[in-house]
GROMACS .gro file of C-alpha atoms in nm:
model
  245
    1MET     CA    1 -14.349  22.288  13.293
    2ALA     CA    2 -14.029  22.169  13.174
    3ALA     CA    3 -13.930  21.823  13.354
    4GLN     CA    4 -13.645  21.727  13.123
    5GLY     CA    5 -13.461  21.880  12.841
    6THR     CA    6 -13.449  22.284  12.745
    7LYS     CA    7 -13.644  22.495  12.489
    8ILE     CA    8 -13.646  22.824  12.374
    9ILE     CA    9 -13.968  23.004  12.309
   10LYS     CA   10 -14.069  23.312  12.142
   11THR     CA   11 -14.371  23.544  12.192
   12GLY     CA   12 -14.400  23.823  12.000
   13GLU     CA   13 -14.066  23.993  12.035
   14GLN     CA   14 -13.987  23.819  12.354
   15THR     CA   15 -13.732  23.527  12.384
   16SER     CA   16 -13.731  23.296  12.670
   17GLU     CA   17 -13.538  22.969  12.767
   18TYR     CA   18 -13.667  22.702  13.024
   19SER     CA   19 -13.548  22.397  13.127
   20GLY     CA   20 -13.513  22.162  13.437
   21SER     CA   21 -13.835  22.250  13.645
   22ARG     CA   22 -13.886  22.595  13.528
   23ILE     CA   23 -14.233  22.701  13.447
   24LEU     CA   24 -14.355  22.906  13.149
   25VAL     CA   25 -14.671  23.101  13.187
   26ALA     CA   26 -14.891  23.266  12.923
   27PRO     CA   27 -15.174  23.450  13.085
   28VAL     CA   28 -15.359  23.512  12.749
   29ALA     CA   29 -15.339  23.284  12.426
   30VAL     CA   30 -15.040  23.428  12.229
   31PRO     CA   31 -14.909  23.266  11.917
   32ILE     CA   32 -14.563  23.081  12.052
   33SER     CA   33 -14.281  22.962  11.848
   34MET     CA   34 -14.062  22.692  12.019
   35GLN     CA   35 -13.739  22.523  11.955
   36THR     CA   36 -13.613  22.222  12.147
   37ILE     CA   37 -13.207  22.304  12.205
   38GLN     CA   38 -13.146  22.018  12.446
   39ALA     CA   39 -13.290  21.658  12.413
   40SER     CA   40 -13.166  21.327  12.307
   41THR     CA   41 -13.312  20.974  12.214
   42SER     CA   42 -13.214  20.849  12.566
   43GLU     CA   43 -13.324  21.191  12.740
   44PRO     CA   44 -13.597  21.342  12.518
   45PHE     CA   45 -13.769  21.672  12.621
   46LEU     CA   46 -14.049  21.625  12.876
   47GLY     CA   47 -14.287  21.889  12.986
   48VAL     CA   48 -14.640  21.906  13.122
   49GLY     CA   49 -14.896  22.163  12.987
   50VAL     CA   50 -15.201  22.303  13.180
   51TYR     CA   51 -15.477  22.517  13.025
   52LEU     CA   52 -15.553  22.830  13.241
   53ASP     CA   53 -15.928  22.774  13.277
   54PRO     CA   54 -16.073  23.137  13.316
   55HIS     CA   55 -16.379  22.993  13.504
   56LYS     CA   56 -16.197  22.836  13.766
   57ILE     CA   57 -15.934  23.113  13.818
   58ALA     CA   58 -16.220  23.385  13.849
   59ALA     CA   59 -16.373  23.162  14.127
   60LEU     CA   60 -16.021  23.158  14.328
   61ILE     CA   61 -15.937  23.510  14.307
   62PRO     CA   62 -16.158  23.632  14.591
   63LYS     CA   63 -16.010  23.354  14.818
   64VAL     CA   64 -15.662  23.440  14.701
   65TYR     CA   65 -15.697  23.821  14.702
   66PRO     CA   66 -15.976  23.879  14.939
   67ASP     CA   67 -15.860  24.259  14.943
   68GLY     CA   68 -15.853  24.298  14.579
   69LEU     CA   69 -15.578  24.279  14.327
   70PRO     CA   70 -15.268  24.463  14.417
   71LYS     CA   71 -15.147  24.712  14.144
   72THR     CA   72 -14.940  24.557  13.856
   73GLY     CA   73 -14.615  24.678  13.691
   74ARG     CA   74 -14.519  24.623  13.348
   75ARG     CA   75 -14.701  24.319  13.179
   76SER     CA   76 -14.562  24.063  12.936
   77ALA     CA   77 -14.691  23.822  12.707
   78SER     CA   78 -14.539  23.520  12.880
   79TYR     CA   79 -14.345  23.474  13.222
   80VAL     CA   80 -14.097  23.203  13.323
   81LEU     CA   81 -14.081  23.127  13.688
   82GLU     CA   82 -13.850  22.894  13.888
   83GLY     CA   83 -14.065  22.611  13.982
   84GLU     CA   84 -14.164  22.638  14.371
   85PRO     CA   85 -14.193  22.283  14.534
   86ALA     CA   86 -14.550  22.328  14.633
   87LEU     CA   87 -14.643  22.420  14.284
   88ILE     CA   88 -14.437  22.132  14.110
   89GLY     CA   89 -14.594  21.885  14.366
   90ALA     CA   90 -14.969  21.994  14.254
   91VAL     CA   91 -14.876  21.925  13.911
   92ALA     CA   92 -14.714  21.594  13.977
   93ARG     CA   93 -15.046  21.510  14.176
   94LEU     CA   94 -15.222  21.590  13.861
   95VAL     CA   95 -15.010  21.372  13.639
   96ALA     CA   96 -15.033  21.097  13.897
   97CYS     CA   97 -15.430  21.081  13.803
   98LEU     CA   98 -15.338  20.961  13.476
   99ASP     CA   99 -15.247  20.618  13.623
  100GLU     CA  100 -15.566  20.577  13.781
  101PRO     CA  101 -15.889  20.624  13.579
  102GLY     CA  102 -16.087  20.669  13.870
  103ASP     CA  103 -15.893  20.933  13.981
  104ASN     CA  104 -15.891  21.124  13.662
  105GLY     CA  105 -16.270  21.210  13.751
  106LEU     CA  106 -16.245  21.257  14.117
  107LEU     CA  107 -15.917  21.387  14.199
  108ALA     CA  108 -15.785  21.578  13.879
  109SER     CA  109 -16.024  21.874  13.925
  110LEU     CA  110 -15.891  21.905  14.290
  111ALA     CA  111 -15.536  21.886  14.174
  112MET     CA  112 -15.617  22.174  13.898
  113ASP     CA  113 -15.755  22.382  14.170
  114GLU     CA  114 -15.426  22.359  14.374
  115ILE     CA  115 -15.232  22.434  14.078
  116PHE     CA  116 -15.425  22.747  14.016
  117VAL     CA  117 -15.445  22.861  14.396
  118ARG     CA  118 -15.039  22.808  14.401
  119LEU     CA  119 -14.982  22.980  14.055
  120LEU     CA  120 -15.220  23.288  14.186
  121ARG     CA  121 -14.990  23.309  14.489
  122THR     CA  122 -14.653  23.330  14.290
  123PRO     CA  123 -14.510  23.695  14.190
  124ILE     CA  124 -14.688  23.685  13.848
  125GLY     CA  125 -15.030  23.566  13.982
  126VAL     CA  126 -15.167  23.893  13.959
  127TYR     CA  127 -15.118  23.907  13.576
  128VAL     CA  128 -15.294  23.578  13.547
  129ALA     CA  129 -15.589  23.706  13.760
  130GLU     CA  130 -15.640  24.024  13.582
  131THR     CA  131 -15.706  23.846  13.269
  132VAL     CA  132 -16.021  23.694  13.383
  133LEU     CA  133 -16.139  23.957  13.628
  134ALA     CA  134 -16.478  24.086  13.482
  135GLY     CA  135 -16.500  24.436  13.349
  136SER     CA  136 -16.108  24.478  13.360
  137ASP     CA  137 -15.923  24.647  13.055
  138VAL     CA  138 -15.714  24.338  13.040
  139GLN     CA  139 -15.994  24.115  13.035
  140ARG     CA  140 -16.153  24.298  12.755
  141VAL     CA  141 -15.852  24.254  12.553
  142ALA     CA  142 -15.851  23.881  12.632
  143LYS     CA  143 -16.208  23.884  12.473
  144ALA     CA  144 -16.090  24.067  12.179
  145ILE     CA  145 -15.797  23.771  12.171
  146ASP     CA  146 -16.056  23.501  12.187
  147TRP     CA  147 -16.234  23.684  11.884
  148LEU     CA  148 -15.943  23.704  11.674
  149ARG     CA  149 -15.847  23.331  11.747
  150SER     CA  150 -16.175  23.230  11.574
  151HIS     CA  151 -16.205  23.472  11.328
  152PHE     CA  152 -15.837  23.543  11.224
  153ALA     CA  153 -15.942  23.499  10.827
  154GLU     CA  154 -16.171  23.800  10.864
  155SER     CA  155 -16.063  24.141  10.810
  156ARG     CA  156 -16.157  24.406  11.102
  157THR     CA  157 -16.010  24.738  11.174
  158ILE     CA  158 -15.865  24.822  11.505
  159ALA     CA  159 -16.166  25.065  11.544
  160GLU     CA  160 -16.388  24.792  11.517
  161LEU     CA  161 -16.223  24.557  11.757
  162ALA     CA  162 -16.186  24.839  12.007
  163ALA     CA  163 -16.535  24.900  11.989
  164MET     CA  164 -16.617  24.525  12.014
  165VAL     CA  165 -16.491  24.519  12.351
  166HIS     CA  166 -16.575  24.892  12.452
  167LEU     CA  167 -16.244  25.052  12.463
  168SER     CA  168 -16.100  25.353  12.274
  169GLU     CA  169 -15.868  25.272  11.990
  170SER     CA  170 -15.588  25.399  12.152
  171SER     CA  171 -15.649  25.234  12.486
  172PHE     CA  172 -15.717  24.908  12.312
  173ARG     CA  173 -15.380  24.936  12.123
  174GLU     CA  174 -15.203  25.007  12.457
  175TYR     CA  175 -15.335  24.742  12.622
  176PHE     CA  176 -15.321  24.480  12.362
  177LYS     CA  177 -14.949  24.554  12.301
  178SER     CA  178 -14.889  24.513  12.695
  179VAL     CA  179 -15.053  24.179  12.703
  180THR     CA  180 -14.937  24.022  12.402
  181SER     CA  181 -14.587  24.193  12.303
  182MET     CA  182 -14.761  24.250  11.959
  183SER     CA  183 -15.007  24.484  11.790
  184PRO     CA  184 -15.348  24.359  11.683
  185LEU     CA  185 -15.233  24.335  11.329
  186GLN     CA  186 -14.917  24.156  11.415
  187TYR     CA  187 -15.113  23.918  11.635
  188GLN     CA  188 -15.370  23.852  11.353
  189LYS     CA  189 -15.073  23.787  11.098
  190ALA     CA  190 -14.911  23.556  11.338
  191LEU     CA  191 -15.217  23.340  11.383
  192ARG     CA  192 -15.282  23.340  10.997
  193LEU     CA  193 -14.915  23.234  10.911
  194GLN     CA  194 -14.903  22.943  11.188
  195GLU     CA  195 -15.248  22.821  11.064
  196ALA     CA  196 -15.139  22.842  10.683
  197ARG     CA  197 -14.805  22.642  10.762
  198ARG     CA  198 -15.027  22.378  10.949
  199LEU     CA  199 -15.262  22.349  10.657
  200MET     CA  200 -14.955  22.286  10.430
  201LEU     CA  201 -14.735  22.088  10.625
  202SER     CA  202 -14.984  21.875  10.793
  203GLY     CA  203 -15.298  21.906  10.614
  204GLY     CA  204 -15.152  21.864  10.241
  205ARG     CA  205 -15.287  22.191  10.123
  206ASP     CA  206 -15.101  22.387   9.830
  207ILE     CA  207 -14.973  22.717   9.900
  208THR     CA  208 -15.256  22.906   9.710
  209THR     CA  209 -15.533  22.723   9.884
  210ALA     CA  210 -15.351  22.768  10.240
  211CYS     CA  211 -15.302  23.155  10.150
  212ARG     CA  212 -15.672  23.197  10.089
  213LEU     CA  213 -15.818  23.010  10.347
  214VAL     CA  214 -15.628  23.222  10.629
  215GLY     CA  215 -15.740  23.542  10.477
  216TYR     CA  216 -15.469  23.672  10.239
  217ILE     CA  217 -15.568  23.790   9.885
  218SER     CA  218 -15.207  23.830   9.757
  219ASP     CA  219 -14.987  23.525   9.704
  220SER     CA  220 -14.668  23.740   9.689
  221GLN     CA  221 -14.772  23.941  10.025
  222PHE     CA  222 -14.814  23.584  10.175
  223SER     CA  223 -14.492  23.460  10.060
  224ARG     CA  224 -14.302  23.782  10.205
  225ASP     CA  225 -14.484  23.749  10.538
  226TYR     CA  226 -14.428  23.390  10.563
  227SER     CA  227 -14.051  23.405  10.477
  228ARG     CA  228 -14.012  23.692  10.749
  229PHE     CA  229 -14.197  23.480  10.999
  230PHE     CA  230 -14.053  23.150  10.954
  231GLY     CA  231 -13.709  23.211  10.777
  232ASN     CA  232 -13.789  23.055  10.430
  233PRO     CA  233 -14.058  23.074  10.175
  234PRO     CA  234 -14.353  22.858  10.193
  235SER     CA  235 -14.218  22.636   9.883
  236ARG     CA  236 -13.886  22.552  10.066
  237ASP     CA  237 -14.058  22.502  10.393
  238ILE     CA  238 -14.280  22.247  10.244
  239ALA     CA  239 -13.965  22.079  10.061
  240LYS     CA  240 -13.775  22.063  10.382
  241TRP     CA  241 -14.056  21.929  10.563
  242LYS     CA  242 -14.110  21.644  10.298
  243GLN     CA  243 -13.732  21.576  10.296
  244GLN     CA  244 -13.746  21.532  10.690
  245GLN     CA  245 -14.029  21.316  10.666
   0.00000   0.00000   0.00000
């Protein structure tokens, strides 16, 4: 949730802008690129991030949707909502728990439950719900996403990923694209490149080492993919980072 300033966020092929009290919701984990376009020393960008706990949300679904989930329309990798006062108030109560150590253990979980209930009641609540509903096709894709996030350096075919979550290859491709706005291979590539960038800029690893650690075999292929994704080749990106530091 943005509280001050403005950011542009890119998820897959989708670009969104949020500021003021607008809320960005990503029902499944997707590689996100962010750029702050409005902020200053006197008024920096301020925001609050909340992890969507699948177990808590799954427990609340029968209470929010006692008659079952309604049919969904076209899915998206992320959604931007105008913050409703009730949802903003729930987030404010969660943040307020930071001021009192005792509240963090006693009241924070209640504030989180309220946030999830109010989120499930929004127009995109059903899209959040279907990602944790046991046995749903979207939940199966979410499991594949969790696996990819933990094993992105490993090589797996689409057929192997589909079999892992008990979907046909064609269905897996279709649902994965609708949930993440990317193909499985594009998703894996984005994870690899973002981790490689972190290893080089924050971890001090050289280009070849970072390339190998994230699963690339060819240095030239890594450089081409990196340039397309970040706009600069790795060597120039590292030099720019060092200059800024």
